[in-house]
Tab-separated table of C-alpha atoms in Angstrom:
chain	number	residue	atom	x	y	z
A	16	PRO	CA	2.663	-18.250	-0.954
A	17	LEU	CA	2.826	-14.663	-1.576
A	18	ALA	CA	-0.134	-13.688	0.580
A	19	GLN	CA	1.513	-15.413	3.617
A	20	ALA	CA	4.917	-13.763	2.976
A	21	MET	CA	3.337	-10.349	2.577
A	22	SER	CA	1.220	-10.887	5.884
A	23	GLN	CA	4.356	-11.710	7.781
A	24	SER	CA	6.152	-8.776	6.190
A	25	ARG	CA	3.250	-6.341	7.090
A	26	SER	CA	3.236	-7.600	10.688
A	27	GLN	CA	7.007	-7.184	11.070
A	28	TRP	CA	6.939	-3.657	9.588
A	29	LEU	CA	3.981	-2.660	11.846
A	30	ARG	CA	6.111	-3.676	14.878
A	31	ALA	CA	9.022	-1.580	13.877
A	32	LYS	CA	8.432	1.817	15.621
A	33	THR	CA	11.520	3.546	14.222
A	34	ALA	CA	10.739	2.703	10.692
A	35	ARG	CA	7.138	3.747	11.107
A	36	SER	CA	8.261	7.217	12.334
A	37	ARG	CA	10.461	7.818	9.259
A	38	PRO	CA	9.563	7.973	5.492
A	39	VAL	CA	11.334	5.567	3.131
A	40	ARG	CA	13.203	8.576	1.454
A	41	TRP	CA	14.929	10.035	4.601
A	42	ALA	CA	18.308	11.845	4.348
A	43	ASP	CA	19.079	12.231	8.013
A	44	PHE	CA	21.173	9.110	8.485
A	45	GLU	CA	24.249	9.684	10.676
A	46	LYS	CA	26.146	7.202	8.383
A	47	PRO	CA	25.212	5.544	5.162
A	48	ASP	CA	25.013	2.011	6.714
A	49	ASP	CA	22.089	3.091	8.903
A	50	LEU	CA	19.964	2.477	5.805
A	51	PHE	CA	20.462	-1.190	6.582
A	52	GLY	CA	20.284	-0.851	10.299
A	53	SER	CA	17.500	1.017	12.104
A	54	SER	CA	15.703	1.834	8.923
A	55	SER	CA	15.899	-1.645	7.399
A	56	PRO	CA	12.256	-2.286	7.788
A	57	ASN	CA	11.570	0.701	5.519
A	58	THR	CA	14.313	-0.389	3.063
A	59	TYR	CA	13.203	-4.064	2.820
A	60	GLN	CA	9.643	-4.606	4.152
A	61	LYS	CA	8.073	-1.266	3.205
A	62	GLY	CA	9.967	-1.269	-0.046
A	63	ALA	CA	8.655	-4.686	-0.911
A	64	TRP	CA	5.179	-3.462	-0.023
A	65	ILE	CA	5.385	-0.376	-2.219
A	66	LEU	CA	6.201	-2.543	-5.167
A	67	HIS	CA	3.475	-5.076	-4.230
A	68	MET	CA	0.937	-2.204	-4.102
A	69	LEU	CA	2.252	-0.584	-7.255
A	70	ARG	CA	1.448	-3.872	-9.013
A	71	GLY	CA	-2.061	-3.694	-7.856
A	72	GLU	CA	-2.270	0.061	-8.794
A	73	ILE	CA	-1.178	-0.324	-12.471
A	74	GLY	CA	-1.870	-4.000	-13.119
A	75	ASP	CA	0.391	-6.965	-13.884
A	76	THR	CA	1.030	-6.131	-17.473
A	77	ASP	CA	2.275	-2.689	-16.935
A	78	PHE	CA	4.067	-3.503	-13.687
A	79	PHE	CA	6.147	-6.214	-15.319
A	80	GLN	CA	6.695	-4.304	-18.567
A	81	GLY	CA	7.821	-1.351	-16.400
A	82	LEU	CA	10.243	-3.473	-14.440
A	83	ALA	CA	11.673	-4.869	-17.716
A	84	THR	CA	12.051	-1.384	-19.194
A	85	TYR	CA	13.559	0.066	-15.989
A	86	PHE	CA	16.100	-2.837	-15.957
A	87	GLN	CA	16.968	-2.401	-19.675
A	88	GLN	CA	17.376	1.350	-19.426
A	89	ASN	CA	19.374	1.306	-16.085
A	90	SER	CA	21.372	-1.921	-16.025
A	91	GLY	CA	24.907	-1.109	-14.572
A	92	LYS	CA	23.912	2.485	-13.777
A	93	GLY	CA	23.417	4.353	-10.591
A	94	VAL	CA	19.769	5.192	-10.145
A	95	ALA	CA	17.423	7.044	-7.955
A	96	SER	CA	13.654	6.454	-7.083
A	97	LYS	CA	12.664	9.066	-9.669
A	98	ASP	CA	14.156	6.866	-12.378
A	99	LEU	CA	11.684	4.047	-11.591
A	100	ILE	CA	8.828	6.463	-11.005
A	101	THR	CA	9.402	7.935	-14.572
A	102	VAL	CA	9.384	4.550	-16.198
A	103	MET	CA	6.414	3.278	-14.358
A	104	GLU	CA	4.367	6.516	-15.099
A	105	LYS	CA	5.278	6.293	-18.795
A	106	VAL	CA	4.341	2.502	-19.043
A	107	ALA	CA	1.129	2.972	-17.008
A	108	GLY	CA	0.196	6.098	-18.955
A	109	LYS	CA	-0.727	8.038	-15.738
A	110	SER	CA	0.635	10.068	-13.085
A	111	LEU	CA	1.716	8.114	-9.962
A	112	GLU	CA	2.883	11.173	-8.147
A	113	ARG	CA	0.466	10.793	-5.223
A	114	PHE	CA	1.141	7.048	-4.995
A	115	PHE	CA	4.927	7.439	-4.596
A	116	TYR	CA	4.737	10.622	-2.474
A	117	GLN	CA	2.526	9.077	0.231
A	118	TRP	CA	4.408	5.704	0.287
A	119	LEU	CA	7.953	6.993	-0.047
A	120	ASP	CA	7.803	10.449	1.580
A	121	LEU	CA	5.298	10.105	4.374
A	122	PRO	CA	6.056	8.079	7.457
A	123	ASP	CA	3.737	5.247	8.635
A	124	CYS	CA	0.870	3.861	6.561
A	125	PRO	CA	-2.955	4.132	6.637
A	126	ARG	CA	-4.253	3.550	10.101
A	127	LEU	CA	-7.819	2.523	9.734
A	128	GLU	CA	-10.929	2.403	11.829
A	129	ILE	CA	-13.391	0.053	10.027
A	130	SER	CA	-17.011	-0.810	10.961
A	131	TRP	CA	-19.971	-2.401	9.253
A	132	GLN	CA	-23.594	-1.455	9.739
A	133	GLY	CA	-25.963	-3.382	7.393
A	134	LYS	CA	-24.949	-2.516	3.912
A	135	ALA	CA	-22.510	0.279	4.928
A	136	LEU	CA	-18.774	-0.105	5.228
A	137	ARG	CA	-17.290	2.935	7.212
A	138	VAL	CA	-13.603	3.623	6.836
A	139	ARG	CA	-11.810	6.296	8.875
A	140	GLN	CA	-8.149	7.172	8.564
A	141	VAL	CA	-6.612	8.390	11.839
A	142	GLN	CA	-3.095	9.242	10.837
A	143	ASP	CA	-2.251	12.945	10.322
A	144	ILE	CA	-2.287	12.921	6.525
A	145	PRO	CA	-4.832	10.725	4.570
A	146	PHE	CA	-3.480	8.278	2.114
A	147	ALA	CA	-5.233	7.515	-1.123
A	148	PHE	CA	-5.597	3.688	-1.934
A	149	ARG	CA	-7.794	0.963	-3.148
A	150	LEU	CA	-9.275	-0.916	-0.329
A	151	PRO	CA	-9.888	-4.658	-1.279
A	152	VAL	CA	-13.109	-6.103	0.431
A	153	ALA	CA	-14.578	-9.521	0.003
A	154	TRP	CA	-18.023	-10.762	1.236
A	155	THR	CA	-20.734	-13.289	0.557
A	156	ASP	CA	-24.158	-12.343	-0.478
A	157	ALA	CA	-27.524	-13.889	0.600
A	158	GLY	CA	-27.333	-16.458	-2.099
A	159	GLY	CA	-23.805	-17.672	-0.927
A	160	GLU	CA	-22.028	-16.122	-3.852
A	161	ARG	CA	-18.557	-14.702	-2.871
A	162	HIS	CA	-17.711	-11.173	-4.111
A	163	LYS	CA	-14.665	-9.041	-4.008
A	164	ASP	CA	-14.373	-5.323	-4.953
A	165	TYR	CA	-12.095	-2.348	-4.432
A	166	PHE	CA	-13.194	0.886	-2.826
A	167	ALA	CA	-11.272	3.982	-3.458
A	168	VAL	CA	-10.219	5.600	-0.196
A	169	THR	CA	-8.984	9.108	-0.884
A	170	ASP	CA	-9.866	11.174	2.252
A	171	THR	CA	-10.134	10.872	6.014
A	172	SER	CA	-13.652	9.316	6.209
A	173	HIS	CA	-15.715	7.364	3.845
A	174	VAL	CA	-18.897	5.283	3.787
A	175	PHE	CA	-19.376	2.726	1.146
A	176	THR	CA	-22.720	0.960	0.413
A	177	LEU	CA	-22.980	-2.499	-0.982
A	178	LEU	CA	-26.126	-3.657	-2.734
A	179	GLU	CA	-27.241	-5.967	0.020
A	180	ASN	CA	-26.140	-6.841	3.646
A	181	PRO	CA	-22.761	-8.694	3.337
A	182	ARG	CA	-22.113	-11.901	5.070
A	183	GLY	CA	-18.570	-12.448	6.392
A	184	PRO	CA	-17.062	-9.347	5.075
A	185	THR	CA	-13.180	-9.326	4.950
A	186	ILE	CA	-10.883	-6.434	4.580
A	187	ASP	CA	-7.900	-7.014	2.357
A	188	PRO	CA	-8.495	-10.764	1.956
A	189	ASP	CA	-5.556	-11.430	-0.362
A	190	VAL	CA	-3.145	-9.191	1.609
A	191	GLU	CA	-2.701	-6.452	-1.018
A	192	LEU	CA	-2.479	-3.298	1.130
A	193	LEU	CA	0.062	-2.085	3.896
A	194	PHE	CA	-2.194	-0.736	6.647
A	195	GLU	CA	-2.951	-1.057	10.261
A	196	ARG	CA	-6.550	-1.905	11.386
A	197	LEU	CA	-7.384	-0.267	14.732
């Protein structure tokens, strides 16, 4: 299944120290083939993660419409990342500048310290530049009903409050976010 494949991809990418120290859009290769050598975890794993997260960011309908439009407009042509970004922004009807900047132009990923205290979920990013992302969280309430919600993380530190004390809270239960939990 997709969740298992993405979980393996995330684990593999997190172990790749060279890839984590470089952004995806990196121009300092000694030779063009290095894109597929020491940077291949960014080329493949992080590239797949960016598309996976973009799908969550804009929704299935816009994501697949954007891919179809991008393919139709660019089939047989040389392209750059800006071509995909332009199409996806137009289809989604919103700016994706911060999304693509942080995932393509910054090295690494969100590195998170996460803790629970009663109803409060505390999230702290410890990397140099904070990312903005939707943090998926699932939990069970006192009545045994399962819930899932997304919390907008936009800065270094956040505290999110649930309506009641969660039981069995799980961060990213469906493997939707490239991050490292510390």
